[in-house]
Amino acid sequence: MEFYQGAWPTMVTPLDEKLNIDRDGYIALIDWYISHGAGGLYANCATSEMDILSADEQMVLVQDAVLTSDGRVPVAATGNMGTTIDEQVTLCQSVADAGADIVMLVVPAGNMNDDDLERYFMTFAETVSSPFGIYEWPIAGMRHLNVDLVGKLARTGRFLAYKETSCDIGKLGEILRVTDSTPLALLQANIPYLLPFIKAGGRGTMSISSAFVPDLVDAVIKSALAEESRVESLHQALCVMDLVQRAVHPAGTKYLLQKRGVPMASRTRRIPHDLTPEQRYALDYTAAEWFDTNGELRVLNE
């Protein structure tokens, strides 16, 4: 059985001076991700600022990701945005029609029980002919799915990816157990637990660290699977980078990508719209330690 695996960047959205999508920068970013070890791309997600993009802008991200990747790696994209089920189904169909390999479904906030959640997810699976994924969006009010429900959805064969964000290594092991022999790929988001997760049988991650160091995330995964001695030092370096990035995401992620040679500004639609001079100063020092003059990772060439 072939699973989705590897480092899946939760993709940022380059913006121009008017905070509109910089499509040239976005296309260059996609090519850069693929050339730096991405196992797949997650377009139109929280890191993409999808909640403050219009439906048309969200579709630009999806269409450009599909066209630019051109089958080199699979593309996932969120579909169930909107205030009503009808709006969500319509966008899911548009994402599927655009050629996304997986239509991701955000776990709804609120007080739904497992039966209600199962009916919610299956409404899309029964309406739109597309492979689906599940996305635990790390926002206030987000909920984490119970292990038994994940297993039940996995056994339908309609759900192929799960961006899980509980950051609970014990629960990750349970999910691996209940999804064994199903097509669902657990692409959990936690970087500190990436190494023990891979050792437990995991194969990939959808994570913000993959958005600026997909090559290092890919190296940790492959080194863990090959049981290489260098995997501990690689994972240590990745954990440090992950902690720094969390303090400045998403503008800092864009700034670090710029340091790696991707032509984009650090602007974001989120407030504040850009980094402070102090943050830039600190990231300049950090980038000089992490990246060589070509923007490549020093730790991978030591």
Steps between C-alpha positions, in 0.01 A plus 500: 500500500645837395472772766552871482820573690792737548518873571183686398542878533199689625554763236534872564347757264739763357337843494580817307511856637120521488470166682370327190626155406839516332444222249852507357641462850252220572596307187870539583426376853331185367798417281734564792302267727510221247873543442561492876345168588130567545301177490182695429355850526225627727355808329221712648551428868540711814862584413369619162275744694196337342261643759578853378501418129190514283366181344638614164844561653495159662432344163794690348726329753354160420509541122855635493622221729345232280619651172851581619561169677381329180479158661852511647355480853142467626307809605258529792275803552230594748148488363242549774530875547180700525216553747251245366528137392393597148784756477746246633389229256525747211858594589593133550372425151698794359818378671443151363426634151824702512689172526601484867596145594344537845219731615570575866210542743548718806368339817209726602506675837206457731334224697437232237521146633679228305183396314436859391862543392489177301183618322662838434808350335302240306272772359798619294618149415154410370460825303839568344693232309845568639745355749474691827722588791435619854652820639515585868546873461696643796268787588295589807205265530665227291435144607698180464328191367459192714713205393201273434342755264828536310511124455141489378560775243825336387323171434257666256791534256398858418748677730866488397670758723467625855674816626484421870595769754448353848878495562444184705750227412290236675193590296704501180596140569136407552402666172773311318355181645137564402591619150728208424390319181298805388598758235507785753843663542555660840690821419520643850611859558730475803874542435643428850334156481588441135785259570315275749197514271700371204658233718149393603399447137406848378608611154445872468393840625295802395675769701604864506867398527461325166399841365857631526726195557329218306844363415589460868164346587542260209852414619379422853227272368729314261782473756259362760364242258856400406603496868795730432711619791476865389123513546523625860714801406275577203190488717663716767575766239144476367348544847701820556388639165140405577502688831648813342251490213199474731588839651485681166258299282373575235693820415824352635450185296479712187808695606697179554388372160630824352833424667491161331469660157124503445390833346234616744437773755421430864165680491192337647135598522506415866557782747774611538559481126877457518796434728647758736857626439607303808354177360673554165829567676471177700397296195794638301735357764304176513495457124876551480543212743255267325548574129802541274532784250280308255225450756574130541498336843842472660392205715436287191849565364703448817 
